[in-house]
Amino acid sequence: MQRKKAIIIGGGPAGVAAAMYLRQRTQISFTVYELRPEPTTLGGAIALMPNGLRLLDRLGVHDRLLTKGNSCSSVILHSLQGSVLGEIDRVAAAKEEMGFGYLRIIRSEFLDVLLEAARNDGIEVQYSKRLKSITDDGNSVTVEFGDGTTDTADFLLGCDGIHSSVRRLYVDPNINPEYTGVSILGSIIPASLLGESVVSQLRGTHITMTQEGMFMAMPCDPSNEKILWVFQKEVPLPKSGDDRDGWEVHRKKEVEGFKSQMLEVLRDAEGEWGAAMKRMIEQTSTVQFYPIYKLPFGGKWFRGRCLLLGDAAHAMPPHAVQGVSMALEDASLLSRLLENDQRSLDDIFSTFDKIRRDRVKEVASQAEKNAQSRKRTGPWGLWFKEMAISFAIWGYTALGKHIRNAENKFAVYDIDKEEV
Ligand SMILES: Cc1cc2nc3c(=O)[nH]c(=O)nc-3n(C[C@H](O)[C@H](O)[C@H](O)COP(=O)(O)OP(=O)(O)OC[C@H]3O[C@@H](n4cnc5c(N)ncnc54)[C@H](O)[C@@H]3O)c2cc1C
């Protein structure tokens, strides 16, 4: 099987990183096609973990990203009554071991940095390209776009996210996104609206459990001027249907009623932190609402000359904060497999699958496990969760200053050490 030319569908983290790694490590030529008319992301801010930051360093963008995001990795847990249940640094051990920590960054800033570096490598993304069909004749793969243009290459990378057309049209039409039962409401607000007493408390990630779900707040720029707050909670599938229109009715309700709903959730919040959370809600004028979907595990990741990367293959709930890092790991591994031009595509794709399956499964299971703490509970359930967390923090502190838990195991993993 020839593999001199590739088509990359999707200009998100997986697509751009795959392009950059191919440019860095192979002689393969490629074109990146993106559906939207310009670089676009979901709103909000994402967290990047050490394993992902190390790969971004290898792409040459880590230092630039650090100038755009907030790298304070402390997690401070507050009770609703206002006391601090504990403080931990989830990535301290990883940071010490590998030199990379944590970064919270506005999504669009992250993509801008990646795209700027890609442009410097001579990579341009073709926008407004909606994939319409894929024809794999065994010798090459041809795509047709909505505007009537076509392209043919030796292989195709489907980096087009959870609702992937590459997966639906060709690789595995039987796999469809499933709603997880958890949704996220949130906003980014200027710290200047919050007053000095609130801003002085805001360093790292602040978490408060409530009976309805989990409230989190954190700065997402280097100078603590932009504050992201999110509320993750159980939301049943809307009666109006599990599709865009069905959610639109529910989304409107959430977005229009967020202030009264959130102030009701936080009604019993006390102390300085309780007042800070309420102030954040009061000072927010608009929110975004995301129902969280995932892909069922076990679908095909490749067929013929097409391979899925990132969310197109294995979208998982964001509660292990590993989605982007998983896409980067995919991209890096694939480029290493393609470095050896003696291998067949079949061999490359199946080796990719073999190396990635267990790792992705383990991270996705952790994300599912973490989702439990976002679910609705009664007063005793909340008390139990808070006690369990206090006890865990006490245990970690007593055992040593660093947490060596599952998150640390995921964080220190280096995909480039996998034998290919
Ligand atoms: C609410 C929420 C919070 C999250 N928080 C985090 C976090 O803190 N940390 C983290 O690491 N991850 C987080 N994630 C997960 C993370 O966003 C994804 O894992 C990551 O964006 C996957 O990158 P991707 O490139 O595979 O897919 P995407 O980011 O979805 O990019 C896919 C791209 O393909 C394009 N596309 C789609 N269809 C087509 C088509 N037919 N033709 C051409 N182009 C197409 C899209 O427009 C898009 O640009 C979060 C996810 C959600 C929903």
Coordinates of C-alpha atoms and ligand atoms in Angstrom, one line a residue:
M1 CA 0.0 0.0 0.0
Q2 CA 1.3 3.4 -1.1
R3 CA 1.4 6.1 1.6
K4 CA 2.9 9.3 0.1
K5 CA -0.2 11.5 0.4
A6 CA -2.8 11.9 3.1
I7 CA -6.1 13.6 3.5
I8 CA -6.9 14.9 7.0
I9 CA -10.5 15.6 7.8
G10 CA -11.0 18.1 10.7
G11 CA -9.1 21.1 11.8
G12 CA -9.4 20.6 15.6
P13 CA -6.6 19.5 18.0
A14 CA -6.4 16.0 16.5
G15 CA -6.3 17.2 12.9
V16 CA -3.8 20.0 13.4
A17 CA -1.5 18.0 15.7
A18 CA -1.6 15.0 13.2
A19 CA -0.6 17.4 10.4
M20 CA 2.3 18.9 12.5
Y21 CA 3.6 15.5 13.5
L22 CA 3.5 14.2 9.9
R23 CA 5.4 17.3 8.8
Q24 CA 7.9 16.9 11.6
R25 CA 8.5 13.1 11.3
T26 CA 7.7 12.0 7.7
Q27 CA 7.9 13.0 4.1
I28 CA 4.1 12.5 3.6
S29 CA 2.3 15.3 1.9
F30 CA -1.3 16.1 3.1
T31 CA -4.1 18.6 3.1
V32 CA -6.2 19.4 6.2
Y33 CA -10.0 20.0 5.5
E34 CA -12.2 21.7 8.0
L35 CA -16.0 22.0 7.9
R36 CA -16.3 25.5 9.5
P37 CA -15.6 28.7 7.5
E38 CA -12.9 29.7 10.0
P39 CA -11.1 28.3 13.2
T40 CA -13.9 27.6 15.6
T41 CA -14.1 25.8 19.0
L42 CA -16.6 25.2 21.7
G43 CA -16.5 28.0 24.2
G44 CA -15.0 27.8 27.6
A45 CA -11.5 26.8 28.6
I46 CA -9.8 23.4 28.7
A47 CA -7.3 21.9 31.0
L48 CA -4.2 20.3 29.6
M49 CA -2.4 17.6 31.6
P50 CA 1.3 16.7 31.8
N51 CA 1.2 14.0 29.2
G52 CA -0.4 16.3 26.7
L53 CA 1.8 19.3 27.6
R54 CA 4.9 17.2 27.0
L55 CA 3.6 16.3 23.5
L56 CA 2.8 20.0 22.8
D57 CA 6.4 20.7 23.9
R58 CA 7.6 18.3 21.3
L59 CA 5.5 20.2 18.7
G60 CA 7.3 23.3 19.8
V61 CA 4.3 25.2 21.3
H62 CA 4.5 24.5 25.0
D63 CA 6.2 27.7 26.0
R64 CA 3.9 29.8 23.9
L65 CA 0.9 28.2 25.5
L66 CA 2.2 28.9 28.9
T67 CA 2.1 32.6 28.1
K68 CA -1.6 32.3 27.4
G69 CA -3.0 30.0 30.1
N70 CA -3.0 29.6 33.9
S71 CA -0.7 26.9 35.2
C72 CA -1.6 26.9 38.9
S73 CA -2.3 23.2 39.6
S74 CA -3.7 23.4 43.2
V75 CA -7.1 22.0 43.8
I76 CA -8.9 23.5 46.7
L77 CA -12.0 21.7 48.0
H78 CA -14.6 23.7 49.8
S79 CA -17.6 22.5 51.7
L80 CA -20.9 24.3 51.1
Q81 CA -20.7 25.6 54.7
G82 CA -17.6 27.5 53.7
S83 CA -14.8 25.5 55.3
V84 CA -11.8 24.3 53.2
L85 CA -11.9 20.5 53.2
G86 CA -8.4 20.2 51.8
E87 CA -5.9 21.3 49.2
I88 CA -4.0 19.1 46.8
D89 CA -1.8 19.4 43.8
R90 CA -2.9 16.7 41.4
V91 CA 0.1 17.0 39.2
A92 CA 2.9 17.7 41.7
A93 CA 4.4 14.2 41.3
A94 CA 4.2 14.3 37.5
K95 CA 5.7 17.8 37.4
E96 CA 8.6 16.7 39.5
E97 CA 9.1 13.6 37.4
M98 CA 8.8 15.0 34.0
G99 CA 8.8 18.8 34.2
F100 CA 5.3 19.4 32.8
G101 CA 2.4 20.3 35.0
Y102 CA -1.0 21.7 34.2
L103 CA -2.5 24.5 32.0
R104 CA -6.0 25.9 31.9
I105 CA -6.4 27.9 28.7
I106 CA -9.3 29.4 26.7
R107 CA -10.1 27.0 23.9
S108 CA -9.8 29.5 21.1
E109 CA -6.4 30.6 22.4
F110 CA -5.2 27.0 22.4
L111 CA -6.3 26.4 18.8
D112 CA -4.8 29.8 17.7
V113 CA -1.4 28.9 19.1
L114 CA -1.5 25.4 17.4
L115 CA -2.6 26.9 14.1
E116 CA 0.0 29.7 14.2
A117 CA 2.7 27.1 14.7
A118 CA 1.2 24.9 11.9
R119 CA 1.3 27.9 9.6
N120 CA 4.9 28.5 10.5
D121 CA 5.5 24.8 9.4
G122 CA 3.9 25.6 6.1
I123 CA 0.6 23.9 7.0
E124 CA -2.6 25.6 5.8
V125 CA -6.1 24.4 6.7
Q126 CA -8.8 24.5 3.9
Y127 CA -12.0 25.8 5.5
S128 CA -15.7 25.5 4.5
K129 CA -15.1 21.9 3.4
R130 CA -18.0 19.6 4.3
L131 CA -17.2 16.0 3.7
K132 CA -19.9 14.4 1.5
S133 CA -18.6 11.0 0.5
I134 CA -15.6 8.7 0.8
T135 CA -14.7 6.1 -1.8
D136 CA -12.0 3.6 -0.9
D137 CA -11.2 1.5 -4.0
G138 CA -8.4 -0.5 -2.3
N139 CA -5.6 1.5 -4.1
S140 CA -6.5 5.0 -3.0
V141 CA -9.2 7.0 -1.2
T142 CA -11.2 9.8 -2.7
V143 CA -13.3 12.3 -0.9
E144 CA -16.0 14.6 -2.2
F145 CA -17.0 17.8 -0.5
G146 CA -20.2 19.7 -0.4
D147 CA -18.8 22.4 -2.7
G148 CA -18.3 19.7 -5.4
T149 CA -14.5 19.6 -5.1
T150 CA -12.7 16.3 -4.6
D151 CA -9.3 15.0 -3.5
T152 CA -7.6 11.6 -3.7
A153 CA -4.8 10.3 -1.5
D154 CA -3.2 7.1 -0.3
F155 CA -4.9 7.3 3.1
L156 CA -7.3 9.4 5.1
L157 CA -7.3 10.5 8.8
G158 CA -10.7 11.1 10.3
C159 CA -10.1 13.8 12.9
D160 CA -13.6 15.2 12.7
G161 CA -14.7 14.9 16.3
I162 CA -17.4 13.0 18.1
H163 CA -20.0 13.4 15.3
S164 CA -17.4 12.2 12.8
S165 CA -18.6 11.9 9.2
V166 CA -15.6 9.7 8.4
R167 CA -16.9 7.2 11.0
R168 CA -20.5 7.5 9.9
L169 CA -19.9 7.4 6.2
Y170 CA -17.3 4.7 6.1
V171 CA -15.3 3.4 9.1
D172 CA -18.0 2.4 11.5
P173 CA -21.6 3.6 10.8
N174 CA -22.9 1.5 13.7
I175 CA -21.2 3.6 16.4
N176 CA -23.2 6.6 17.5
P177 CA -22.6 9.2 20.3
E178 CA -24.5 8.5 23.5
Y179 CA -25.7 11.0 26.1
T180 CA -23.9 10.5 29.4
G181 CA -26.7 11.9 31.6
V182 CA -24.4 14.8 32.8
S183 CA -24.4 18.4 31.4
I184 CA -22.3 21.4 32.0
L185 CA -23.3 25.0 32.5
G186 CA -20.7 27.7 32.7
S187 CA -19.2 31.0 31.7
I188 CA -16.0 33.0 31.6
I189 CA -16.2 36.3 33.4
P190 CA -13.8 39.2 34.0
A191 CA -12.2 39.0 37.5
S192 CA -12.7 42.8 37.7
L193 CA -16.5 42.2 38.2
L194 CA -15.9 40.1 41.3
G195 CA -14.2 42.4 43.7
E196 CA -10.8 42.1 45.4
S197 CA -12.1 39.8 48.2
V198 CA -13.2 37.2 45.7
V199 CA -10.2 37.5 43.3
S200 CA -7.7 37.2 46.2
Q201 CA -9.2 33.7 46.9
L202 CA -9.0 32.5 43.3
R203 CA -5.8 30.6 42.6
G204 CA -6.0 27.1 41.1
T205 CA -9.1 25.1 40.8
H206 CA -11.9 25.5 43.5
I207 CA -14.4 22.8 43.8
T208 CA -17.6 22.7 45.9
M209 CA -20.0 19.7 45.9
T210 CA -23.7 20.5 46.2
Q211 CA -26.6 18.1 46.3
E212 CA -27.3 19.0 42.6
G213 CA -23.8 18.7 41.2
M214 CA -20.3 20.0 41.3
F215 CA -19.4 23.7 41.1
M216 CA -15.9 24.6 39.9
A217 CA -14.1 27.9 39.4
M218 CA -10.6 28.8 38.2
P219 CA -8.6 31.4 36.4
C220 CA -7.8 30.6 32.8
D221 CA -5.3 33.2 31.9
P222 CA -1.8 34.0 33.3
S223 CA -2.8 37.1 35.2
N224 CA -5.9 35.7 36.8
E225 CA -8.1 38.2 34.9
K226 CA -10.5 35.7 33.4
I227 CA -12.4 33.4 35.6
L228 CA -14.1 30.2 34.4
W229 CA -16.9 28.8 36.5
V230 CA -18.7 25.6 35.6
F231 CA -21.5 23.6 37.2
Q232 CA -21.6 19.9 36.2
K233 CA -24.9 18.2 37.0
E234 CA -27.2 15.4 36.1
V235 CA -29.7 16.3 33.5
P236 CA -32.1 13.8 32.0
L237 CA -32.5 13.5 28.2
P238 CA -35.1 16.1 27.2
K239 CA -38.6 14.8 26.5
S240 CA -38.4 16.8 23.3
G241 CA -35.8 14.3 21.9
D242 CA -32.2 13.2 21.8
D243 CA -31.2 15.5 18.9
R244 CA -30.1 19.0 18.3
D245 CA -33.7 20.3 18.2
G246 CA -34.7 18.4 21.3
W247 CA -31.8 19.8 23.2
E248 CA -32.4 23.3 21.9
V249 CA -35.7 23.6 23.9
H250 CA -33.9 22.4 27.1
R251 CA -30.8 24.6 26.4
K252 CA -33.0 27.7 26.2
K253 CA -34.5 26.9 29.6
E254 CA -31.1 26.3 31.2
V255 CA -29.5 29.4 29.7
E256 CA -32.5 31.7 30.4
G257 CA -33.0 30.5 33.9
F258 CA -29.4 29.9 35.0
K259 CA -29.2 32.7 37.5
S260 CA -32.2 31.8 39.6
Q261 CA -31.4 28.1 39.3
M262 CA -27.8 28.5 40.4
L263 CA -28.6 30.9 43.2
E264 CA -31.1 28.3 44.5
V265 CA -28.4 25.6 44.3
L266 CA -26.0 27.8 46.3
R267 CA -28.7 29.1 48.6
D268 CA -27.2 27.5 51.7
A269 CA -23.6 28.3 50.7
E270 CA -21.9 30.1 53.6
G271 CA -18.6 31.8 54.4
E272 CA -16.3 33.8 52.2
W273 CA -16.2 31.1 49.5
G274 CA -20.0 30.8 49.6
A275 CA -20.3 34.6 49.0
A276 CA -17.7 34.3 46.2
M277 CA -19.6 31.6 44.3
K278 CA -22.8 33.7 44.6
R279 CA -21.1 36.8 43.4
M280 CA -19.7 34.9 40.3
I281 CA -23.3 33.9 39.4
E282 CA -24.7 37.3 40.0
Q283 CA -22.0 38.9 37.8
T284 CA -22.5 36.5 34.9
S285 CA -24.7 37.8 32.1
T286 CA -24.6 34.8 29.7
V287 CA -23.9 31.1 30.1
Q288 CA -23.2 28.2 27.8
F289 CA -24.8 24.8 28.2
Y290 CA -23.2 21.5 27.0
P291 CA -24.9 18.1 27.3
I292 CA -22.0 15.6 27.5
Y293 CA -21.9 12.8 25.0
K294 CA -19.4 10.0 24.6
L295 CA -18.8 7.2 22.1
P296 CA -19.5 3.6 23.2
F297 CA -16.2 1.8 23.5
G298 CA -15.4 -1.0 21.1
G299 CA -16.1 0.5 17.7
K300 CA -13.8 0.2 14.7
W301 CA -11.0 2.7 14.5
F302 CA -9.9 1.9 11.0
R303 CA -11.2 0.4 7.8
G304 CA -9.2 0.0 4.5
R305 CA -7.3 3.2 4.0
C306 CA -9.0 5.3 6.7
L307 CA -8.1 5.7 10.3
L308 CA -10.0 7.7 13.0
L309 CA -8.1 9.8 15.5
G310 CA -9.1 11.8 18.7
D311 CA -12.8 12.2 19.5
A312 CA -13.8 10.6 16.2
A313 CA -12.5 7.3 17.5
H314 CA -12.9 7.5 21.3
A315 CA -14.8 10.6 22.6
M316 CA -15.0 10.3 26.3
P317 CA -16.6 12.4 29.1
P318 CA -14.3 15.3 30.0
H319 CA -14.1 14.4 33.7
A320 CA -10.6 12.9 33.4
V321 CA -9.5 16.1 31.5
Q322 CA -7.7 14.0 29.0
G323 CA -9.6 14.5 25.7
V324 CA -7.1 16.7 24.0
S325 CA -4.1 14.8 25.4
M326 CA -5.6 11.6 24.0
A327 CA -5.9 13.2 20.6
L328 CA -2.2 14.3 20.8
E329 CA -1.1 10.9 21.8
D330 CA -3.0 9.4 18.8
A331 CA -1.3 11.9 16.5
S332 CA 2.2 11.3 17.8
L333 CA 1.9 7.5 17.7
L334 CA 0.6 7.5 14.2
S335 CA 3.4 9.7 12.9
R336 CA 6.0 7.4 14.5
L337 CA 4.4 4.3 12.9
L338 CA 4.5 6.1 9.5
E339 CA 8.1 7.0 9.9
N340 CA 9.0 3.4 8.9
D341 CA 8.1 3.3 5.2
Q342 CA 8.6 -0.5 5.0
R343 CA 5.3 -1.1 6.8
S344 CA 1.9 -1.6 5.1
L345 CA -1.0 0.6 6.0
D346 CA -2.8 -2.3 7.4
D347 CA 0.0 -3.2 9.7
I348 CA 0.3 0.5 10.8
F349 CA -3.4 0.9 11.5
S350 CA -3.7 -2.4 13.4
T351 CA -0.5 -1.7 15.4
F352 CA -2.0 1.7 16.2
D353 CA -5.2 0.1 17.4
K354 CA -3.4 -2.5 19.5
I355 CA -1.2 0.1 21.3
R356 CA -4.0 2.6 21.9
R357 CA -7.0 0.4 22.9
D358 CA -5.9 -0.4 26.5
R359 CA -4.7 3.1 27.3
V360 CA -7.8 4.8 25.9
K361 CA -10.0 2.3 27.7
E362 CA -8.3 2.9 31.0
V363 CA -8.6 6.7 30.7
A364 CA -12.2 6.6 29.6
S365 CA -13.1 4.3 32.6
Q366 CA -11.5 6.9 34.9
A367 CA -13.5 9.7 33.2
E368 CA -16.7 7.6 33.7
K369 CA -15.8 7.0 37.4
N370 CA -15.2 10.7 38.0
A371 CA -18.6 11.5 36.5
Q372 CA -20.2 9.9 39.5
S373 CA -19.2 12.8 41.8
R374 CA -21.2 15.1 39.5
K375 CA -24.5 13.3 40.0
R376 CA -27.4 14.4 42.2
T377 CA -27.4 13.3 45.8
G378 CA -29.3 13.8 49.1
P379 CA -27.9 15.6 52.2
W380 CA -26.4 12.3 53.5
G381 CA -24.9 11.5 50.1
L382 CA -23.3 15.0 50.0
W383 CA -22.0 14.5 53.6
F384 CA -20.5 11.2 52.6
K385 CA -18.8 12.6 49.5
E386 CA -17.3 15.4 51.5
M387 CA -16.1 13.0 54.2
A388 CA -14.6 10.6 51.6
I389 CA -12.7 13.5 49.9
S390 CA -11.4 14.9 53.2
F391 CA -10.3 11.4 54.2
A392 CA -8.6 10.9 50.8
I393 CA -6.8 14.2 51.0
W394 CA -5.7 13.4 54.6
G395 CA -4.5 10.0 53.4
Y396 CA -2.5 11.5 50.5
T397 CA -1.0 14.1 52.8
A398 CA -0.1 11.5 55.4
L399 CA 1.5 9.2 52.8
G400 CA 3.7 11.9 51.3
K401 CA 3.3 15.2 49.7
H402 CA 2.4 13.9 46.2
I403 CA -0.6 12.1 45.0
R404 CA 0.3 8.9 43.2
N405 CA -3.1 8.0 42.0
A406 CA -4.7 7.1 38.7
E407 CA -4.4 10.6 37.4
N408 CA -0.7 10.6 38.0
K409 CA -0.4 7.3 36.2
F410 CA -2.1 8.8 33.2
A411 CA -0.1 12.0 33.4
V412 CA 3.4 10.5 33.4
Y413 CA 2.6 8.1 30.5
D414 CA 4.7 8.8 27.4
I415 CA 3.3 7.6 24.2
D416 CA 6.6 8.1 22.5
K417 CA 8.1 5.4 24.7
E418 CA 5.8 2.7 23.2
E419 CA 7.7 0.3 21.0
V420 CA 6.5 0.5 17.4
Ligands
LIG1 C1 -17.7 20.6 27.8 C2 -16.4 19.9 27.4 C3 -15.3 20.2 28.2 C4 -14.1 19.6 27.8 N1 -13.0 19.9 28.6 C5 -11.8 19.3 28.3 C6 -10.6 19.7 29.1 O1 -10.7 20.4 30.0 N2 -9.5 19.1 28.7 C7 -9.4 18.2 27.6 O2 -8.3 17.7 27.4 N3 -10.5 17.9 26.9 C8 -11.7 18.4 27.2 N4 -12.8 18.1 26.5 C9 -12.6 17.2 25.3 C10 -12.0 17.8 24.1 O3 -12.7 19.0 23.8 C11 -11.9 16.9 23.0 O4 -11.4 15.6 23.4 C12 -11.0 17.4 21.9 O5 -11.5 18.7 21.4 C13 -10.9 16.4 20.7 O6 -10.2 17.0 19.6 P1 -10.6 16.5 18.2 O7 -9.7 17.2 17.2 O8 -10.5 15.0 18.1 O9 -12.1 16.8 17.9 P2 -12.8 18.3 17.9 O10 -12.2 19.2 18.8 O11 -14.2 18.0 17.9 O12 -12.4 18.8 16.4 C14 -13.0 18.2 15.3 C15 -12.9 19.2 14.1 O13 -13.5 18.6 12.9 C16 -14.4 19.4 12.3 N5 -15.3 18.6 11.5 C17 -16.4 18.0 12.0 N6 -17.1 17.3 11.0 C18 -16.3 17.6 9.9 C19 -16.5 17.3 8.5 N7 -17.6 16.5 8.1 N8 -15.6 17.7 7.6 C20 -14.6 18.5 8.0 N9 -14.4 18.9 9.3 C21 -15.3 18.4 10.2 C22 -15.0 20.2 13.4 O14 -15.5 21.5 12.9 C23 -13.8 20.4 14.3 O15 -13.0 21.6 14.0 C24 -14.0 18.7 26.8 C25 -15.1 18.4 26.0 C26 -16.3 19.0 26.3 C27 -17.6 18.7 25.5

